[in-house]
Amino acid sequence: GVGAGEDQSQTEEERKLEKDRARFAQMLRDSKVTNPNPFENSDEIENRPMRVRVAARIEVPKGRKTSKVVKRRKESAAAPKGEEDDVDVPLREGDIARRRDFETLFCCDSGGPVGPIDAARLVPWVPPFVADYIVILADPRAQSHDLRRTVQYLTSNLAPDVLRQTIAINSDEVTETEAWIHRAEIDTPMRIFSDRNWAWMRRYSAVIGNGRWSMSITVIDNAGVIRNVVRDVDPSKASQLVAAAIEVIK
């Protein structure tokens, strides 16, 4: 009698379990959670962990700024103070530029240092984000013939709106650069700055120690990210290099 009772009890329990499993499987089918690989066996459905995909809404500012740009700005703002102040480490592609690195440059228009206010107007990652990028020609050589030729080439080949977002940095005295501009009759929207002690050039890898004596092009986007660095630039190819670099950002 005991064996028969146990068999009957087990049968009822098994039936109840099967009903529960069938009900659970039906609930899964009726729910909003979709399973790309549904199981026919309810045991597998019950034992397999479920993953629910939650869609998050990301608001992107108006204009050309993408969510990646917004993320980079947040990462830049949240950067540790120690990393921000580490001026001994040259920056590379993908690193975040700093506004204050431009403050010590000397402006050929005014003859004095750029300073914090004009630096904020110069770089595109400081509000109101009116530019998409800044292109920087840099050459540590005194009275660089390559840099001067490139300024002339870019002025002839690039649109004014591109030139307004392009600057040149040399190592000459401001008076020497002014004399060249007057002598060569240079009329360009480009702005030219002096980095006499190579502080900016060392920071942005335009010169490393005494081993690099050539012109470079650096492109920084409006999130402050160094997007492209080209070494040993041939002046005759500078226009194409600049156009290709900014096309990626647009």
Coordinates of N, CA and C in Angstrom, one line a residue:
G1 N 0.8 -1.2 0.0 CA 0.0 0.0 0.0 C 0.8 1.2 0.0
V2 N 2.0 1.2 0.7 CA 2.9 2.4 0.8 C 3.5 2.7 -0.5
G3 N 4.0 1.6 -1.2 CA 4.6 1.9 -2.5 C 3.6 2.5 -3.5
A4 N 2.4 2.0 -3.5 CA 1.4 2.5 -4.4 C 1.1 4.0 -4.1
G5 N 1.0 4.3 -2.8 CA 0.7 5.7 -2.4 C 1.8 6.6 -2.8
E6 N 3.1 6.1 -2.7 CA 4.2 6.9 -3.1 C 4.2 7.2 -4.6
D7 N 3.9 6.1 -5.4 CA 3.8 6.2 -6.8 C 2.7 7.2 -7.2
Q8 N 1.6 7.1 -6.5 CA 0.5 8.0 -6.9 C 0.8 9.5 -6.5
S9 N 1.5 9.7 -5.3 CA 1.9 11.0 -4.9 C 2.9 11.6 -5.9
Q10 N 3.9 10.8 -6.3 CA 4.9 11.3 -7.2 C 4.3 11.7 -8.5
T11 N 3.3 10.9 -9.0 CA 2.6 11.2 -10.2 C 1.9 12.5 -10.2
E12 N 1.2 12.8 -9.1 CA 0.5 14.0 -8.9 C 1.5 15.2 -8.9
E13 N 2.6 15.0 -8.2 CA 3.6 16.1 -8.1 C 4.2 16.3 -9.5
E14 N 4.5 15.2 -10.2 CA 5.0 15.4 -11.5 C 4.1 16.2 -12.5
R15 N 2.8 15.8 -12.3 CA 1.8 16.5 -13.2 C 1.7 18.0 -12.8
K16 N 1.7 18.3 -11.5 CA 1.7 19.7 -11.1 C 2.9 20.4 -11.6
L17 N 4.1 19.8 -11.5 CA 5.3 20.4 -12.0 C 5.2 20.7 -13.5
E18 N 4.7 19.7 -14.2 CA 4.6 19.9 -15.6 C 3.6 21.1 -16.0
K19 N 2.5 21.2 -15.2 CA 1.6 22.3 -15.4 C 2.3 23.6 -15.1
D20 N 3.0 23.7 -14.0 CA 3.7 24.9 -13.6 C 4.7 25.3 -14.7
R21 N 5.4 24.3 -15.2 CA 6.4 24.6 -16.3 C 5.7 25.1 -17.5
A22 N 4.6 24.5 -17.9 CA 3.9 24.9 -19.1 C 3.4 26.3 -18.9
R23 N 2.9 26.6 -17.7 CA 2.4 28.0 -17.4 C 3.5 29.0 -17.5
F24 N 4.7 28.6 -17.0 CA 5.8 29.5 -17.0 C 6.3 29.8 -18.4
A25 N 6.3 28.7 -19.2 CA 6.7 28.9 -20.6 C 5.7 29.8 -21.4
Q26 N 4.4 29.6 -21.1 CA 3.4 30.5 -21.7 C 3.6 31.9 -21.3
M27 N 3.9 32.2 -20.0 CA 4.1 33.5 -19.6 C 5.3 34.2 -20.3
L28 N 6.4 33.3 -20.5 CA 7.5 33.9 -21.3 C 7.1 34.3 -22.7
R29 N 6.3 33.4 -23.3 CA 5.9 33.7 -24.7 C 5.0 35.0 -24.8
D30 N 4.2 35.2 -23.7 CA 3.3 36.3 -23.7 C 4.0 37.6 -23.2
S31 N 5.2 37.5 -22.6 CA 5.8 38.7 -22.1 C 6.5 39.5 -23.2
K32 N 7.0 40.7 -22.9 CA 7.6 41.5 -23.9 C 9.1 41.2 -24.1
V33 N 9.6 40.3 -23.3 CA 11.0 39.9 -23.4 C 11.1 38.9 -24.5
T34 N 11.8 39.2 -25.5 CA 12.0 38.3 -26.7 C 13.2 37.5 -26.5
N35 N 13.1 36.2 -26.9 CA 14.2 35.3 -26.9 C 14.5 34.9 -28.3
P36 N 15.7 35.3 -28.8 CA 16.1 35.0 -30.2 C 16.2 33.5 -30.5
N37 N 16.4 32.7 -29.4 CA 16.6 31.3 -29.6 C 15.7 30.5 -28.7
P38 N 14.4 30.5 -28.9 CA 13.5 29.9 -28.0 C 13.7 28.4 -27.9
F39 N 13.5 27.8 -26.6 CA 13.6 26.4 -26.4 C 12.3 25.7 -26.4
E40 N 12.2 24.5 -27.0 CA 11.0 23.8 -27.0 C 10.8 23.1 -25.7
N41 N 11.8 22.8 -25.0 CA 11.7 22.0 -23.8 C 11.6 23.0 -22.6
S42 N 10.5 22.9 -21.9 CA 10.3 23.9 -20.8 C 11.3 23.8 -19.7
D43 N 12.0 22.6 -19.5 CA 13.0 22.4 -18.5 C 14.2 23.4 -18.9
E44 N 14.5 23.4 -20.2 CA 15.6 24.3 -20.6 C 15.3 25.8 -20.4
I45 N 14.0 26.1 -20.6 CA 13.6 27.5 -20.4 C 13.7 27.9 -19.0
E46 N 13.3 27.0 -18.1 CA 13.3 27.3 -16.7 C 14.7 27.4 -16.1
N47 N 15.6 26.6 -16.6 CA 17.0 26.5 -16.1 C 17.9 27.5 -16.7
R48 N 17.6 28.1 -17.9 CA 18.5 29.0 -18.6 C 18.3 30.4 -18.1
P49 N 19.4 31.1 -17.6 CA 19.3 32.4 -17.1 C 18.8 33.4 -18.2
M50 N 17.9 34.3 -17.9 CA 17.4 35.2 -18.9 C 18.2 36.5 -18.8
R51 N 18.3 37.1 -20.0 CA 19.0 38.4 -20.2 C 18.0 39.4 -20.7
V52 N 17.8 40.4 -20.1 CA 16.9 41.5 -20.5 C 17.7 42.6 -21.0
R53 N 17.5 43.0 -22.3 CA 18.2 44.1 -22.8 C 17.4 45.4 -22.6
V54 N 18.1 46.4 -22.0 CA 17.5 47.7 -21.6 C 18.0 48.7 -22.5
A55 N 17.2 49.4 -23.2 CA 17.6 50.5 -24.1 C 17.7 51.8 -23.4
A56 N 18.9 52.4 -23.5 CA 19.1 53.7 -22.8 C 19.0 54.8 -23.8
R57 N 18.4 55.9 -23.5 CA 18.3 57.1 -24.3 C 19.5 58.0 -24.1
I58 N 20.2 58.3 -25.2 CA 21.3 59.2 -25.1 C 21.0 60.5 -25.8
E59 N 21.0 61.6 -25.1 CA 20.7 62.9 -25.8 C 22.0 63.4 -26.3
V60 N 22.1 63.8 -27.6 CA 23.2 64.4 -28.2 C 23.0 65.9 -28.4
P61 N 24.0 66.7 -28.1 CA 23.8 68.1 -28.3 C 23.6 68.4 -29.8
K62 N 23.0 69.6 -30.1 CA 22.8 70.0 -31.5 C 24.1 70.2 -32.2
G63 N 24.0 70.2 -33.5 CA 25.2 70.4 -34.3 C 25.9 69.1 -34.6
R64 N 27.2 69.2 -34.9 CA 27.9 68.0 -35.3 C 28.5 67.2 -34.2
K65 N 28.3 67.5 -33.0 CA 28.9 66.8 -31.9 C 28.2 65.5 -31.7
T66 N 29.0 64.4 -31.7 CA 28.4 63.1 -31.6 C 28.5 62.7 -30.1
S67 N 27.9 61.5 -29.8 CA 27.9 61.0 -28.4 C 29.3 60.7 -28.0
K68 N 30.2 60.3 -29.0 CA 31.6 60.0 -28.6 C 32.3 61.3 -28.2
V69 N 32.0 62.4 -28.9 CA 32.5 63.7 -28.5 C 32.1 64.1 -27.1
V70 N 30.8 63.9 -26.8 CA 30.3 64.2 -25.4 C 31.0 63.3 -24.4
K71 N 31.2 62.0 -24.7 CA 31.9 61.1 -23.8 C 33.3 61.6 -23.5
R72 N 34.0 62.0 -24.6 CA 35.4 62.5 -24.4 C 35.5 63.7 -23.6
R73 N 34.5 64.6 -23.7 CA 34.5 65.8 -22.9 C 34.3 65.5 -21.4
K74 N 33.4 64.5 -21.2 CA 33.2 64.1 -19.8 C 34.4 63.4 -19.2
E75 N 35.1 62.6 -20.0 CA 36.3 61.9 -19.6 C 37.4 63.0 -19.3
S76 N 37.4 64.0 -20.2 CA 38.5 65.0 -20.0 C 38.2 65.8 -18.7
A77 N 36.9 66.1 -18.5 CA 36.6 66.9 -17.3 C 36.9 66.1 -16.0
A78 N 36.7 64.8 -16.1 CA 36.9 63.9 -14.9 C 38.3 63.4 -14.8
A79 N 39.2 63.8 -15.7 CA 40.6 63.3 -15.6 C 41.2 63.7 -14.3
P80 N 42.0 62.7 -13.7 CA 42.7 63.0 -12.4 C 43.6 64.2 -12.5
K81 N 43.7 65.0 -11.4 CA 44.4 66.2 -11.4 C 45.9 65.9 -11.7
G82 N 46.4 64.8 -11.2 CA 47.8 64.5 -11.5 C 48.1 64.3 -12.9
E83 N 47.2 63.6 -13.7 CA 47.5 63.4 -15.1 C 47.4 64.7 -15.8
E84 N 46.5 65.6 -15.4 CA 46.3 66.9 -16.1 C 47.5 67.7 -15.9
D85 N 48.2 67.6 -14.8 CA 49.3 68.5 -14.5 C 50.6 67.9 -15.0
D86 N 50.6 66.7 -15.5 CA 51.9 66.0 -15.9 C 52.4 66.6 -17.2
V87 N 53.2 67.6 -17.1 CA 53.6 68.3 -18.3 C 54.9 67.6 -18.9
D88 N 55.4 66.6 -18.3 CA 56.6 66.0 -18.8 C 56.4 64.9 -19.8
V89 N 55.1 64.5 -19.9 CA 54.8 63.4 -20.8 C 54.3 63.9 -22.1
P90 N 55.0 63.7 -23.2 CA 54.5 64.2 -24.5 C 53.1 63.6 -24.9
L91 N 52.3 64.4 -25.5 CA 51.0 63.9 -25.9 C 51.0 63.2 -27.2
R92 N 50.1 62.2 -27.4 CA 50.1 61.5 -28.7 C 48.6 61.5 -29.2
E93 N 48.4 60.9 -30.3 CA 47.1 60.7 -30.9 C 46.2 60.1 -29.9
G94 N 45.0 60.6 -29.7 CA 44.0 60.0 -28.8 C 44.1 60.7 -27.4
D95 N 45.1 61.4 -27.1 CA 45.2 62.1 -25.8 C 44.4 63.4 -25.9
I96 N 44.2 64.0 -24.7 CA 43.4 65.2 -24.5 C 44.3 66.4 -24.4
A97 N 44.1 67.4 -25.3 CA 44.8 68.6 -25.3 C 44.3 69.5 -24.2
R98 N 45.2 70.5 -23.8 CA 44.8 71.4 -22.7 C 44.9 72.9 -23.2
R99 N 43.9 73.7 -22.8 CA 43.9 75.1 -23.2 C 45.1 75.8 -22.7
R100 N 45.5 75.6 -21.5 CA 46.6 76.4 -20.9 C 47.9 76.1 -21.6
D101 N 48.1 75.0 -22.4 CA 49.3 74.8 -23.1 C 49.5 75.9 -24.2
F102 N 48.4 76.5 -24.6 CA 48.4 77.5 -25.6 C 48.6 78.9 -25.1
E103 N 48.5 79.1 -23.8 CA 48.5 80.4 -23.1 C 49.9 81.0 -23.2
T104 N 51.0 80.2 -23.2 CA 52.3 80.7 -23.2 C 52.9 81.0 -24.6
L105 N 52.2 80.7 -25.6 CA 52.6 81.0 -27.0 C 52.6 82.5 -27.1
F106 N 53.5 83.1 -28.0 CA 53.5 84.5 -28.3 C 52.8 84.7 -29.6
C107 N 51.9 85.7 -29.6 CA 51.1 86.0 -30.8 C 51.8 87.0 -31.7
C108 N 51.9 86.7 -33.0 CA 52.6 87.6 -33.9 C 51.8 88.9 -34.1
D109 N 50.5 88.8 -33.9 CA 49.7 90.0 -34.1 C 49.9 91.0 -33.0
S110 N 49.9 90.6 -31.8 CA 50.0 91.5 -30.6 C 51.4 91.6 -30.1
G111 N 52.3 90.6 -30.3 CA 53.6 90.6 -29.8 C 53.8 90.1 -28.4
G112 N 52.6 89.8 -27.8 CA 52.7 89.3 -26.4 C 52.2 87.9 -26.3
P113 N 52.2 87.4 -25.0 CA 51.7 86.0 -24.8 C 50.2 85.9 -25.1
V114 N 49.7 84.8 -25.4 CA 48.3 84.6 -25.7 C 47.5 84.8 -24.5
G115 N 47.8 84.2 -23.4 CA 47.1 84.4 -22.2 C 45.8 83.5 -22.1
P116 N 45.1 83.4 -21.0 CA 44.0 82.5 -20.8 C 42.8 82.9 -21.7
I117 N 42.5 84.2 -21.8 CA 41.3 84.7 -22.5 C 41.4 84.4 -24.0
D118 N 42.5 84.8 -24.6 CA 42.7 84.6 -26.0 C 42.9 83.1 -26.3
A119 N 43.5 82.3 -25.4 CA 43.6 80.9 -25.6 C 42.3 80.2 -25.6
A120 N 41.3 80.7 -24.8 CA 39.9 80.2 -24.9 C 39.3 80.5 -26.2
R121 N 39.6 81.6 -26.8 CA 39.0 81.9 -28.1 C 39.7 81.1 -29.2
L122 N 41.0 80.7 -29.0 CA 41.7 80.0 -30.0 C 41.4 78.6 -30.2
V123 N 41.2 77.8 -29.0 CA 41.0 76.4 -29.1 C 39.5 76.1 -29.2
P124 N 39.2 75.0 -29.9 CA 37.7 74.8 -30.2 C 37.0 74.0 -29.1
W125 N 37.7 73.5 -28.1 CA 37.0 72.6 -27.1 C 36.6 73.4 -25.9
V126 N 36.7 74.7 -26.0 CA 36.2 75.6 -24.9 C 34.9 76.3 -25.3
P127 N 33.9 76.4 -24.5 CA 32.6 77.0 -24.9 C 32.8 78.3 -25.6
P128 N 32.0 78.7 -26.6 CA 30.8 78.0 -27.0 C 31.0 77.0 -28.1
F129 N 32.1 76.4 -28.3 CA 32.4 75.3 -29.3 C 32.0 75.8 -30.7
V130 N 32.5 76.9 -31.1 CA 32.1 77.4 -32.4 C 32.9 76.8 -33.6
A131 N 33.9 76.1 -33.3 CA 34.7 75.5 -34.4 C 34.7 73.9 -34.2
D132 N 35.0 73.2 -35.3 CA 35.0 71.8 -35.2 C 36.4 71.2 -35.0
Y133 N 37.5 72.0 -35.2 CA 38.8 71.5 -35.1 C 39.8 72.7 -35.1
I134 N 41.1 72.3 -34.8 CA 42.2 73.3 -35.0 C 43.3 72.5 -35.6
V135 N 43.9 73.1 -36.7 CA 45.0 72.5 -37.4 C 46.2 73.3 -37.0
I136 N 47.3 72.6 -36.6 CA 48.5 73.2 -36.1 C 49.7 72.8 -36.9
L137 N 50.3 73.7 -37.5 CA 51.6 73.5 -38.2 C 52.7 73.9 -37.2
A138 N 53.7 73.0 -36.9 CA 54.7 73.3 -36.0 C 56.1 72.9 -36.5
D139 N 57.0 73.8 -36.3 CA 58.4 73.5 -36.8 C 59.4 74.1 -35.8
P140 N 60.2 73.3 -35.2 CA 61.2 73.8 -34.2 C 62.4 74.5 -34.8
R141 N 62.6 74.5 -36.1 CA 63.8 75.0 -36.7 C 63.6 76.5 -36.9
A142 N 64.7 77.2 -36.6 CA 64.7 78.7 -36.8 C 64.5 79.1 -38.2
Q143 N 63.6 80.1 -38.5 CA 63.4 80.6 -39.8 C 63.1 79.5 -40.8
S144 N 62.3 78.5 -40.4 CA 62.1 77.3 -41.2 C 61.5 77.7 -42.6
H145 N 62.3 77.3 -43.6 CA 61.8 77.5 -45.0 C 60.6 76.7 -45.3
D146 N 60.6 75.4 -44.7 CA 59.4 74.5 -44.9 C 58.1 75.1 -44.4
L147 N 58.2 75.6 -43.2 CA 57.0 76.2 -42.5 C 56.5 77.4 -43.3
R148 N 57.4 78.3 -43.7 CA 57.0 79.5 -44.5 C 56.4 79.1 -45.8
R149 N 56.9 78.1 -46.5 CA 56.4 77.7 -47.8 C 55.0 77.1 -47.6
T150 N 54.8 76.3 -46.5 CA 53.6 75.7 -46.2 C 52.5 76.7 -45.9
V151 N 52.8 77.7 -45.2 CA 51.8 78.8 -44.9 C 51.3 79.4 -46.3
Q152 N 52.3 79.6 -47.2 CA 51.9 80.2 -48.5 C 51.1 79.2 -49.3
Y153 N 51.5 77.9 -49.3 CA 50.7 76.9 -50.0 C 49.3 76.8 -49.5
L154 N 49.1 76.7 -48.2 CA 47.8 76.5 -47.6 C 46.9 77.7 -47.9
T155 N 47.5 78.9 -47.8 CA 46.8 80.1 -48.1 C 46.2 80.1 -49.5
S156 N 47.0 79.6 -50.4 CA 46.6 79.5 -51.8 C 45.6 78.4 -52.1
N157 N 45.6 77.3 -51.4 CA 44.9 76.1 -51.7 C 43.7 75.8 -50.9
L158 N 43.6 76.4 -49.7 CA 42.5 76.0 -48.8 C 41.5 77.1 -48.6
A159 N 40.3 76.8 -48.3 CA 39.2 77.8 -48.1 C 39.4 78.6 -46.9
P160 N 38.9 79.9 -46.9 CA 39.1 80.8 -45.8 C 38.6 80.2 -44.4
D161 N 37.5 79.4 -44.4 CA 37.0 78.9 -43.2 C 38.0 77.8 -42.6
V162 N 38.7 77.1 -43.5 CA 39.7 76.2 -43.0 C 40.9 76.9 -42.4
L163 N 41.3 77.9 -43.1 CA 42.5 78.7 -42.7 C 42.2 79.4 -41.4
R164 N 41.0 79.8 -41.1 CA 40.7 80.5 -39.8 C 40.8 79.5 -38.7
Q165 N 40.8 78.2 -39.0 CA 40.9 77.2 -37.9 C 42.3 76.5 -38.0
T166 N 43.2 77.2 -38.7 CA 44.6 76.7 -38.8 C 45.6 77.7 -38.3
I167 N 46.6 77.3 -37.5 CA 47.6 78.1 -37.0 C 49.0 77.5 -37.3
A168 N 50.0 78.4 -37.2 CA 51.4 77.9 -37.4 C 52.2 78.4 -36.1
I169 N 53.0 77.5 -35.7 CA 53.9 77.7 -34.5 C 55.3 77.5 -34.9
N170 N 56.1 78.6 -34.8 CA 57.5 78.5 -35.0 C 58.3 78.8 -33.8
S171 N 59.7 78.8 -33.9 CA 60.5 79.1 -32.8 C 61.3 80.4 -32.9
D172 N 60.8 81.2 -33.8 CA 61.4 82.5 -34.1 C 60.9 83.6 -33.2
E173 N 61.7 84.7 -33.1 CA 61.2 85.9 -32.4 C 60.0 86.4 -33.2
V174 N 59.1 87.0 -32.4 CA 57.9 87.6 -33.1 C 58.3 88.6 -34.1
T175 N 59.3 89.4 -33.8 CA 59.7 90.5 -34.7 C 60.3 89.9 -36.0
E176 N 60.9 88.7 -35.9 CA 61.5 88.1 -37.1 C 60.3 87.6 -38.0
T177 N 59.3 87.0 -37.4 CA 58.1 86.5 -38.2 C 57.4 87.7 -38.8
E178 N 57.3 88.8 -38.1 CA 56.6 90.0 -38.6 C 57.3 90.5 -39.8
A179 N 58.7 90.5 -39.7 CA 59.5 91.0 -40.9 C 59.3 90.1 -42.1
W180 N 59.2 88.8 -41.9 CA 59.0 87.9 -43.0 C 57.6 88.1 -43.6
I181 N 56.6 88.2 -42.8 CA 55.2 88.4 -43.3 C 55.2 89.7 -44.2
H182 N 55.8 90.8 -43.7 CA 55.8 92.0 -44.4 C 56.7 91.9 -45.7
R183 N 57.8 91.2 -45.6 CA 58.7 91.1 -46.8 C 58.1 90.2 -47.9
A184 N 57.4 89.1 -47.5 CA 56.8 88.2 -48.4 C 55.4 88.6 -48.8
E185 N 54.9 89.6 -48.2 CA 53.5 90.1 -48.5 C 52.5 89.0 -48.2
I186 N 52.6 88.4 -47.1 CA 51.6 87.3 -46.7 C 50.3 88.0 -46.2
D187 N 49.2 87.6 -46.9 CA 47.9 88.0 -46.5 C 47.1 86.7 -46.3
T188 N 46.9 86.3 -45.0 CA 46.2 85.0 -44.8 C 45.4 85.1 -43.5
P189 N 44.3 84.4 -43.5 CA 43.5 84.3 -42.2 C 44.2 83.5 -41.1
M190 N 45.2 82.7 -41.5 CA 46.0 81.9 -40.6 C 46.7 82.8 -39.5
R191 N 46.7 82.3 -38.3 CA 47.5 83.0 -37.3 C 48.8 82.3 -37.0
I192 N 49.8 83.1 -36.7 CA 51.1 82.6 -36.5 C 51.6 82.9 -35.1
F193 N 52.2 81.9 -34.4 CA 52.6 82.1 -33.0 C 54.0 81.6 -32.8
S194 N 54.6 82.1 -31.8 CA 56.0 81.8 -31.5 C 56.1 80.9 -30.2
D195 N 56.9 79.9 -30.3 CA 57.2 79.0 -29.1 C 58.7 78.9 -28.9
R196 N 59.3 80.0 -28.4 CA 60.7 80.2 -28.3 C 61.4 79.1 -27.5
N197 N 60.8 78.6 -26.5 CA 61.5 77.6 -25.6 C 61.0 76.2 -25.9
W198 N 60.2 76.0 -27.0 CA 59.7 74.7 -27.4 C 58.8 74.1 -26.4
A199 N 58.2 74.8 -25.5 CA 57.4 74.2 -24.5 C 56.2 73.5 -25.1
W200 N 55.5 74.2 -26.0 CA 54.3 73.6 -26.7 C 54.8 72.5 -27.5
M201 N 55.8 72.6 -28.3 CA 56.3 71.6 -29.2 C 56.7 70.3 -28.5
R202 N 57.4 70.5 -27.3 CA 57.7 69.3 -26.6 C 56.5 68.6 -26.0
R203 N 55.5 69.4 -25.6 CA 54.3 68.8 -25.0 C 53.5 68.0 -26.0
Y204 N 53.5 68.5 -27.3 CA 52.7 67.9 -28.3 C 53.5 67.2 -29.3
S205 N 54.7 66.7 -28.9 CA 55.6 65.8 -29.7 C 56.0 66.4 -31.0
A206 N 56.0 67.7 -31.1 CA 56.5 68.3 -32.3 C 58.0 68.3 -32.3
V207 N 58.6 68.2 -31.1 CA 60.0 68.1 -31.0 C 60.3 67.2 -29.8
I208 N 61.1 66.2 -29.9 CA 61.4 65.3 -28.8 C 63.0 65.3 -28.6
G209 N 63.4 65.9 -27.5 CA 64.9 66.0 -27.3 C 65.5 66.8 -28.4
N210 N 66.5 66.3 -29.0 CA 67.2 67.0 -30.1 C 67.1 66.1 -31.4
G211 N 66.1 65.1 -31.4 CA 66.1 64.1 -32.4 C 65.1 64.4 -33.5
R212 N 64.3 65.4 -33.4 CA 63.3 65.7 -34.5 C 63.4 67.1 -34.9
W213 N 63.8 67.3 -36.1 CA 64.0 68.6 -36.7 C 63.2 68.7 -38.0
S214 N 61.9 68.7 -37.9 CA 61.1 68.7 -39.1 C 59.8 69.3 -38.8
M215 N 59.0 69.6 -39.8 CA 57.7 70.2 -39.6 C 56.6 69.1 -39.4
S216 N 55.7 69.3 -38.5 CA 54.6 68.4 -38.2 C 53.2 69.1 -38.3
I217 N 52.2 68.3 -38.5 CA 50.8 68.8 -38.5 C 50.0 68.1 -37.5
T218 N 49.4 68.8 -36.6 CA 48.6 68.2 -35.5 C 47.1 68.7 -35.7
V219 N 46.2 67.8 -35.6 CA 44.8 68.2 -35.7 C 44.1 67.8 -34.4
I220 N 43.4 68.7 -33.8 CA 42.7 68.5 -32.6 C 41.2 68.8 -32.8
D221 N 40.3 68.0 -32.3 CA 38.9 68.2 -32.6 C 38.2 69.1 -31.5
N222 N 36.9 69.3 -31.6 CA 36.3 70.2 -30.6 C 35.9 69.5 -29.3
A223 N 36.5 68.3 -29.1 CA 36.4 67.7 -27.8 C 37.8 67.8 -27.1
G224 N 38.8 68.4 -27.8 CA 40.1 68.4 -27.3 C 40.9 67.2 -27.5
V225 N 40.4 66.3 -28.4 CA 41.1 65.0 -28.6 C 42.1 65.2 -29.8
I226 N 43.3 64.8 -29.6 CA 44.3 64.9 -30.7 C 43.9 63.8 -31.7
R227 N 43.4 64.2 -32.8 CA 42.9 63.2 -33.8 C 44.0 62.7 -34.8
N228 N 44.9 63.6 -35.1 CA 45.9 63.2 -36.1 C 47.2 64.0 -35.9
V229 N 48.3 63.2 -36.1 CA 49.6 63.9 -36.0 C 50.4 63.3 -37.2
V230 N 50.9 64.2 -38.1 CA 51.7 63.8 -39.2 C 53.1 64.4 -39.1
R231 N 54.1 63.5 -39.2 CA 55.5 63.9 -39.0 C 56.2 64.1 -40.4
D232 N 57.3 64.9 -40.3 CA 58.1 65.0 -41.5 C 57.3 65.5 -42.7
V233 N 56.5 66.5 -42.6 CA 55.6 67.0 -43.6 C 56.4 67.6 -44.8
D234 N 56.0 67.2 -46.0 CA 56.5 67.8 -47.2 C 55.6 69.0 -47.5
P235 N 56.1 70.2 -47.6 CA 55.3 71.4 -47.8 C 54.4 71.2 -49.1
S236 N 54.9 70.6 -50.1 CA 54.1 70.4 -51.3 C 52.8 69.5 -51.1
K237 N 52.8 68.7 -50.1 CA 51.7 67.8 -49.8 C 50.9 68.3 -48.6
A238 N 51.2 69.4 -48.0 CA 50.6 69.8 -46.8 C 49.1 70.1 -47.0
S239 N 48.7 70.7 -48.1 CA 47.3 71.0 -48.4 C 46.5 69.8 -48.4
Q240 N 47.0 68.7 -49.1 CA 46.2 67.5 -49.2 C 46.1 66.8 -47.8
L241 N 47.2 66.9 -47.0 CA 47.2 66.3 -45.7 C 46.2 66.9 -44.8
V242 N 46.1 68.3 -44.8 CA 45.2 69.0 -44.0 C 43.8 68.7 -44.4
A243 N 43.5 68.7 -45.7 CA 42.2 68.4 -46.2 C 41.7 67.0 -45.8
A244 N 42.6 66.0 -45.9 CA 42.2 64.7 -45.6 C 42.0 64.5 -44.1
A245 N 42.8 65.2 -43.2 CA 42.6 65.1 -41.8 C 41.3 65.7 -41.3
I246 N 40.9 66.8 -41.8 CA 39.7 67.5 -41.3 C 38.5 66.8 -41.9
E247 N 38.6 66.1 -43.0 CA 37.5 65.4 -43.6 C 37.0 64.3 -42.7
V248 N 37.9 63.7 -42.0 CA 37.6 62.6 -41.1 C 36.8 63.2 -39.9
I249 N 37.1 64.4 -39.5 CA 36.4 65.0 -38.3 C 35.0 65.5 -38.7
K250 N 34.8 66.0 -39.9 CA 33.5 66.6 -40.3 C 32.4 65.5 -40.3

